[in-house]
Amino acid sequence: MKKLSLPIFAILFTLVLISCSEKKVTSPIVEEIKAYNLDFNWGEGGPNAFSAPGLWADASPEEHIKWYKDMGVNTVQTFIVSCNGYAWYKNGVVPEQPGLKYDFLPEMVRLGHKEGIKVMGYLCIGSNVRWGLENPDYSYGIPADRHIPFTQKYLDYLDTLIREAVSKTGIDGFMIDWFYQPNRAGNNGKWLESEKQRFAELIEKPFPGEENLTEEEYNNYSRKAIEACWNVIYTAAKETNPECILWLTCFDITHPHIVNSKMFQEIDWLMNEEGDIAKIDSIKSMVGENTRLITCLANWNKKDAKVVVADAMKNGVGLYGFVKPDSTSLLPPIAHYLSMPIDSFKGDDRNIATLARVYNNLPMDFIKEGK
């Protein structure tokens, strides 16, 4: 190859630099996560603190989407199956909420997408009242707490349910919650035979007995059990829809059974439900390159709404909140939360008043005049 003389090479090199400088490389704009949930999990009439099957079964998807749209969300989190164990869509492998008036979840998706809103489902991995009642040998009772060990029988249930829900309802993804080991207090700390078998399958040696189980063995088993369950969730969702968003919420994001796990690397959205940015900062190096981080406003974590919002916005962290609805399955119109100063509200009402302003790009001191 003929060599270029130095002056000609310099001219060509300069032209290349000019050409490259004129072509501005822009990163794709990542939409902020502005999410909320009217929480159908907790309510009256059930055998524990979870809502009775059929409570809010007459909920109107049209009214719900309007409420969320007025709030300014771009993501709604609603339900595939709530903690009572019944589904929010019809004619599925899991019985629907008794008396379900509308095909709720698919209608939420259809109406939400018309407004440019993502609609996410929900599965509580650690608790399901109906599952516990129907599978007593595979559940530590039915407390409003984690009670399900991740046996192969339960994983088969999740696999079937997830594949159907993702394909049948059109959801953009779903939240998984209470993804920890069961609380065995209801069985006086004794392990179920089904979980002893699961221990032997994963650790490849017999269960040593509760009194001989070391902390190291228990942590090793727990991480393996959670990872095996995660593999089923991930595969079922992504094989059904590769774009399905998997969203993990953690009430303890630094728990030794989940921290620095394969799940942290593969999850699409990861939320610290405790609400503080410090915990999120502590796990940032453990998550995948494309994992989105989210913080939470809810009355239980007792965080100052204005502080949480400011920290989240400063750190590029998504926002989410949730609250139990009233007897109508909704709450007062969003105009109510904009009609008075934020500090005039308390608890979850204050959180809603804050998020409604942030999500609608309004100043914190905004007050809507009139009714």
Short mmCIF file of C-alpha atoms in Angstrom, two decimals, residues 8-253:
data_model
loop_
_atom_site.label_atom_id
_atom_site.label_comp_id
_atom_site.label_asym_id
_atom_site.label_seq_id
_atom_site.Cartn_x
_atom_site.Cartn_y
_atom_site.Cartn_z
CA ILE A 8 -1.77 14.96 3.04
CA PHE A 9 -2.20 12.65 6.06
CA ALA A 10 -2.54 15.63 8.40
CA ILE A 11 -5.22 17.19 6.20
CA LEU A 12 -7.22 13.93 6.03
CA PHE A 13 -6.90 13.39 9.79
CA THR A 14 -8.19 16.93 10.42
CA LEU A 15 -11.16 16.35 8.11
CA VAL A 16 -12.03 13.13 9.97
CA LEU A 17 -11.95 14.95 13.32
CA ILE A 18 -14.21 17.71 11.98
CA SER A 19 -16.62 15.15 10.56
CA CYS A 20 -16.79 13.25 13.86
CA SER A 21 -17.32 16.44 15.86
CA GLU A 22 -20.25 17.40 13.65
CA LYS A 23 -21.98 14.06 14.27
CA LYS A 24 -23.20 14.44 17.83
CA VAL A 25 -23.74 11.11 19.54
CA THR A 26 -26.81 11.34 21.72
CA SER A 27 -27.84 8.73 24.25
CA PRO A 28 -31.45 7.56 24.14
CA ILE A 29 -33.65 9.47 26.55
CA VAL A 30 -34.57 7.25 29.49
CA GLU A 31 -38.06 8.01 30.76
CA GLU A 32 -38.34 8.75 34.46
CA ILE A 33 -40.25 6.18 36.49
CA LYS A 34 -43.30 7.85 38.02
CA ALA A 35 -45.36 5.03 39.50
CA TYR A 36 -48.17 4.46 41.96
CA ASN A 37 -50.38 1.65 43.28
CA LEU A 38 -53.82 1.55 44.87
CA ASP A 39 -53.07 -1.53 46.92
CA PHE A 40 -55.63 -4.35 46.83
CA ASN A 41 -53.57 -6.56 49.17
CA TRP A 42 -54.64 -5.26 52.55
CA GLY A 43 -58.29 -5.11 53.65
CA GLU A 44 -61.12 -6.47 55.68
CA GLY A 45 -62.96 -9.79 55.75
CA GLY A 46 -60.18 -12.27 55.15
CA PRO A 47 -58.74 -14.88 57.55
CA ASN A 48 -55.80 -12.56 58.23
CA ALA A 49 -54.89 -8.94 57.48
CA PHE A 50 -55.17 -9.50 53.73
CA SER A 51 -58.38 -8.52 51.96
CA ALA A 52 -61.19 -11.02 51.56
CA PRO A 53 -61.59 -12.60 48.13
CA GLY A 54 -63.86 -10.35 46.08
CA LEU A 55 -63.22 -7.15 48.01
CA TRP A 56 -63.19 -4.35 45.41
CA ALA A 57 -64.33 -6.84 42.72
CA ASP A 58 -66.47 -4.08 41.19
CA ALA A 59 -63.44 -1.79 40.65
CA SER A 60 -63.80 0.13 37.39
CA PRO A 61 -60.69 0.11 35.14
CA GLU A 62 -61.88 3.33 33.50
CA GLU A 63 -62.16 5.17 36.82
CA HIS A 64 -58.82 3.80 37.99
CA ILE A 65 -56.93 4.86 34.88
CA LYS A 66 -58.47 8.33 35.11
CA TRP A 67 -57.31 8.67 38.72
CA TYR A 68 -53.79 7.55 37.84
CA LYS A 69 -53.68 9.79 34.76
CA ASP A 70 -54.73 12.80 36.87
CA MET A 71 -51.95 11.93 39.30
CA GLY A 72 -49.48 12.17 36.42
CA VAL A 73 -48.04 8.66 36.58
CA ASN A 74 -46.38 6.98 33.63
CA THR A 75 -46.53 3.59 35.35
CA VAL A 76 -49.45 1.94 37.12
CA GLN A 77 -48.78 -1.02 39.37
CA THR A 78 -51.88 -3.15 39.78
CA PHE A 79 -52.38 -6.90 40.23
CA ILE A 80 -52.03 -10.28 38.54
CA VAL A 81 -52.87 -12.06 41.80
CA SER A 82 -53.16 -10.23 45.12
CA CYS A 83 -52.15 -11.75 48.45
CA ASN A 84 -55.55 -13.40 48.97
CA GLY A 85 -54.55 -15.68 46.11
CA TYR A 86 -57.23 -14.76 43.57
CA ALA A 87 -56.59 -13.28 40.13
CA TRP A 88 -57.59 -9.89 38.70
CA TYR A 89 -58.30 -11.25 35.24
CA LYS A 90 -60.89 -13.74 34.05
CA ASN A 91 -60.76 -17.31 32.79
CA GLY A 92 -57.24 -18.10 33.92
CA VAL A 93 -55.51 -20.95 35.71
CA VAL A 94 -56.01 -19.10 39.00
CA PRO A 95 -59.65 -18.41 39.98
CA GLU A 96 -60.64 -14.76 39.57
CA GLN A 97 -61.71 -12.56 42.47
CA PRO A 98 -65.25 -13.71 43.29
CA GLY A 99 -67.76 -11.43 41.59
CA LEU A 100 -65.13 -9.73 39.41
CA LYS A 101 -67.23 -7.27 37.40
CA TYR A 102 -64.71 -6.35 34.70
CA ASP A 103 -61.81 -8.25 33.17
CA PHE A 104 -59.84 -5.85 35.30
CA LEU A 105 -56.14 -6.33 34.46
CA PRO A 106 -56.48 -6.60 30.65
CA GLU A 107 -58.80 -3.57 30.67
CA MET A 108 -56.31 -1.60 32.76
CA VAL A 109 -53.65 -2.46 30.18
CA ARG A 110 -55.84 -1.48 27.22
CA LEU A 111 -56.91 1.84 28.74
CA GLY A 112 -53.51 2.62 30.20
CA HIS A 113 -51.75 2.11 26.90
CA LYS A 114 -54.19 4.50 25.22
CA GLU A 115 -52.89 7.15 27.65
CA GLY A 116 -49.24 6.23 27.19
CA ILE A 117 -49.08 4.61 30.65
CA LYS A 118 -47.26 1.35 31.39
CA VAL A 119 -49.36 -1.13 33.35
CA MET A 120 -47.54 -3.52 35.65
CA GLY A 121 -48.97 -6.52 37.48
CA TYR A 122 -47.98 -7.90 40.88
CA LEU A 123 -47.18 -11.24 42.49
CA CYS A 124 -46.34 -11.71 46.16
CA ILE A 125 -43.78 -14.52 45.95
CA GLY A 126 -43.67 -15.24 49.67
CA SER A 127 -47.37 -15.17 50.56
CA ASN A 128 -50.59 -16.41 48.98
CA VAL A 129 -53.57 -17.27 51.20
CA ARG A 130 -55.35 -19.47 48.66
CA TRP A 131 -52.15 -21.42 47.98
CA GLY A 132 -51.63 -21.96 51.71
CA LEU A 133 -55.18 -23.19 52.26
CA GLU A 134 -55.09 -25.57 49.31
CA ASN A 135 -51.55 -26.83 49.93
CA PRO A 136 -51.14 -27.11 53.71
CA ASP A 137 -48.15 -29.47 53.38
CA TYR A 138 -46.35 -26.80 51.34
CA SER A 139 -47.08 -23.74 53.45
CA TYR A 140 -46.41 -22.53 57.00
CA GLY A 141 -50.04 -21.70 57.62
CA ILE A 142 -51.63 -18.57 56.15
CA PRO A 143 -50.34 -15.60 58.16
CA ALA A 144 -50.17 -12.15 56.57
CA ASP A 145 -46.45 -12.78 56.37
CA ARG A 146 -44.06 -14.88 54.31
CA HIS A 147 -45.23 -18.47 54.61
CA ILE A 148 -44.34 -20.26 51.34
CA PRO A 149 -41.12 -22.27 50.90
CA PHE A 150 -39.89 -22.36 47.30
CA THR A 151 -40.52 -26.04 46.63
CA GLN A 152 -40.66 -27.42 43.09
CA LYS A 153 -44.43 -27.70 43.40
CA TYR A 154 -44.68 -23.98 44.07
CA LEU A 155 -42.24 -23.13 41.29
CA ASP A 156 -44.38 -25.10 38.84
CA TYR A 157 -47.38 -23.01 39.94
CA LEU A 158 -45.45 -19.77 39.37
CA ASP A 159 -44.20 -20.90 35.97
CA THR A 160 -47.70 -21.66 34.68
CA LEU A 161 -49.22 -18.52 36.17
CA ILE A 162 -46.55 -16.14 34.87
CA ARG A 163 -46.58 -17.51 31.33
CA GLU A 164 -50.35 -17.17 31.17
CA ALA A 165 -50.58 -13.74 32.77
CA VAL A 166 -47.88 -12.19 30.58
CA SER A 167 -49.39 -13.56 27.36
CA LYS A 168 -53.07 -13.18 28.26
CA THR A 169 -53.25 -9.72 29.85
CA GLY A 170 -50.71 -7.69 27.85
CA ILE A 171 -48.99 -6.28 30.94
CA ASP A 172 -45.70 -4.44 30.45
CA GLY A 173 -44.22 -6.40 33.35
CA PHE A 174 -44.84 -7.17 36.99
CA MET A 175 -43.60 -6.52 40.49
CA ILE A 176 -42.41 -9.38 42.71
CA ASP A 177 -42.63 -8.86 46.45
CA TRP A 178 -41.68 -10.58 49.72
CA PHE A 179 -38.99 -12.58 47.94
CA TYR A 180 -37.43 -13.94 51.13
CA GLN A 181 -37.50 -17.17 53.09
CA PRO A 182 -40.69 -18.08 54.99
CA ASN A 183 -41.36 -17.20 58.60
CA ARG A 184 -41.63 -20.62 60.27
CA ALA A 185 -42.87 -19.28 63.62
CA GLY A 186 -46.37 -20.63 62.93
CA ASN A 187 -44.83 -24.12 62.96
CA ASN A 188 -42.75 -23.43 66.07
CA GLY A 189 -39.64 -23.18 63.95
CA LYS A 190 -40.00 -26.74 62.66
CA TRP A 191 -39.48 -27.28 58.94
CA LEU A 192 -42.12 -28.85 56.75
CA GLU A 193 -41.23 -32.21 55.22
CA SER A 194 -41.65 -30.64 51.77
CA GLU A 195 -39.02 -28.01 52.57
CA LYS A 196 -36.65 -30.57 54.06
CA GLN A 197 -36.87 -32.35 50.71
CA ARG A 198 -36.16 -29.06 48.92
CA PHE A 199 -33.11 -28.56 51.12
CA ALA A 200 -31.81 -32.01 50.12
CA GLU A 201 -32.41 -31.25 46.43
CA LEU A 202 -30.51 -27.97 46.51
CA ILE A 203 -27.71 -28.76 48.98
CA GLU A 204 -27.36 -32.41 47.86
CA LYS A 205 -27.36 -33.82 51.35
CA PRO A 206 -30.13 -34.62 53.85
CA PHE A 207 -31.61 -31.88 56.01
CA PRO A 208 -29.51 -32.00 59.24
CA GLY A 209 -32.36 -31.11 61.61
CA GLU A 210 -33.34 -27.71 62.93
CA GLU A 211 -31.03 -27.96 65.94
CA ASN A 212 -28.00 -28.89 63.81
CA LEU A 213 -28.52 -26.45 60.95
CA THR A 214 -25.70 -23.90 60.98
CA GLU A 215 -26.14 -20.28 59.95
CA GLU A 216 -23.76 -20.83 57.04
CA GLU A 217 -25.78 -23.82 55.80
CA TYR A 218 -29.03 -21.91 56.18
CA ASN A 219 -27.74 -18.89 54.27
CA ASN A 220 -26.36 -21.13 51.53
CA TYR A 221 -29.68 -22.97 51.21
CA SER A 222 -31.67 -19.73 51.29
CA ARG A 223 -29.66 -18.13 48.50
CA LYS A 224 -29.93 -21.28 46.38
CA ALA A 225 -33.70 -21.53 46.97
CA ILE A 226 -34.24 -17.88 46.03
CA GLU A 227 -32.01 -18.16 42.95
CA ALA A 228 -33.85 -21.28 41.74
CA CYS A 229 -37.16 -19.49 42.15
CA TRP A 230 -35.79 -16.41 40.39
CA ASN A 231 -34.64 -18.56 37.45
CA VAL A 232 -38.20 -19.83 37.01
CA ILE A 233 -39.69 -16.33 37.20
CA TYR A 234 -37.13 -14.87 34.80
CA THR A 235 -37.39 -17.68 32.25
CA ALA A 236 -41.19 -17.81 32.29
CA ALA A 237 -41.50 -14.05 31.81
CA LYS A 238 -38.78 -13.50 29.23
CA GLU A 239 -39.62 -16.57 27.14
CA THR A 240 -43.21 -15.36 26.96
CA ASN A 241 -42.29 -11.74 26.25
CA PRO A 242 -38.60 -10.75 26.05
CA GLU A 243 -39.61 -7.12 26.74
CA CYS A 244 -41.43 -8.01 29.97
CA ILE A 245 -40.15 -5.76 32.78
CA LEU A 246 -39.30 -7.61 35.99
CA TRP A 247 -39.55 -5.38 39.03
CA LEU A 248 -38.31 -6.47 42.47
CA THR A 249 -39.36 -4.60 45.60
CA CYS A 250 -37.40 -5.17 48.81
CA PHE A 251 -38.39 -4.13 52.31
CA ASP A 252 -34.76 -4.97 53.15
CA ILE A 253 -32.64 -4.44 50.03
#
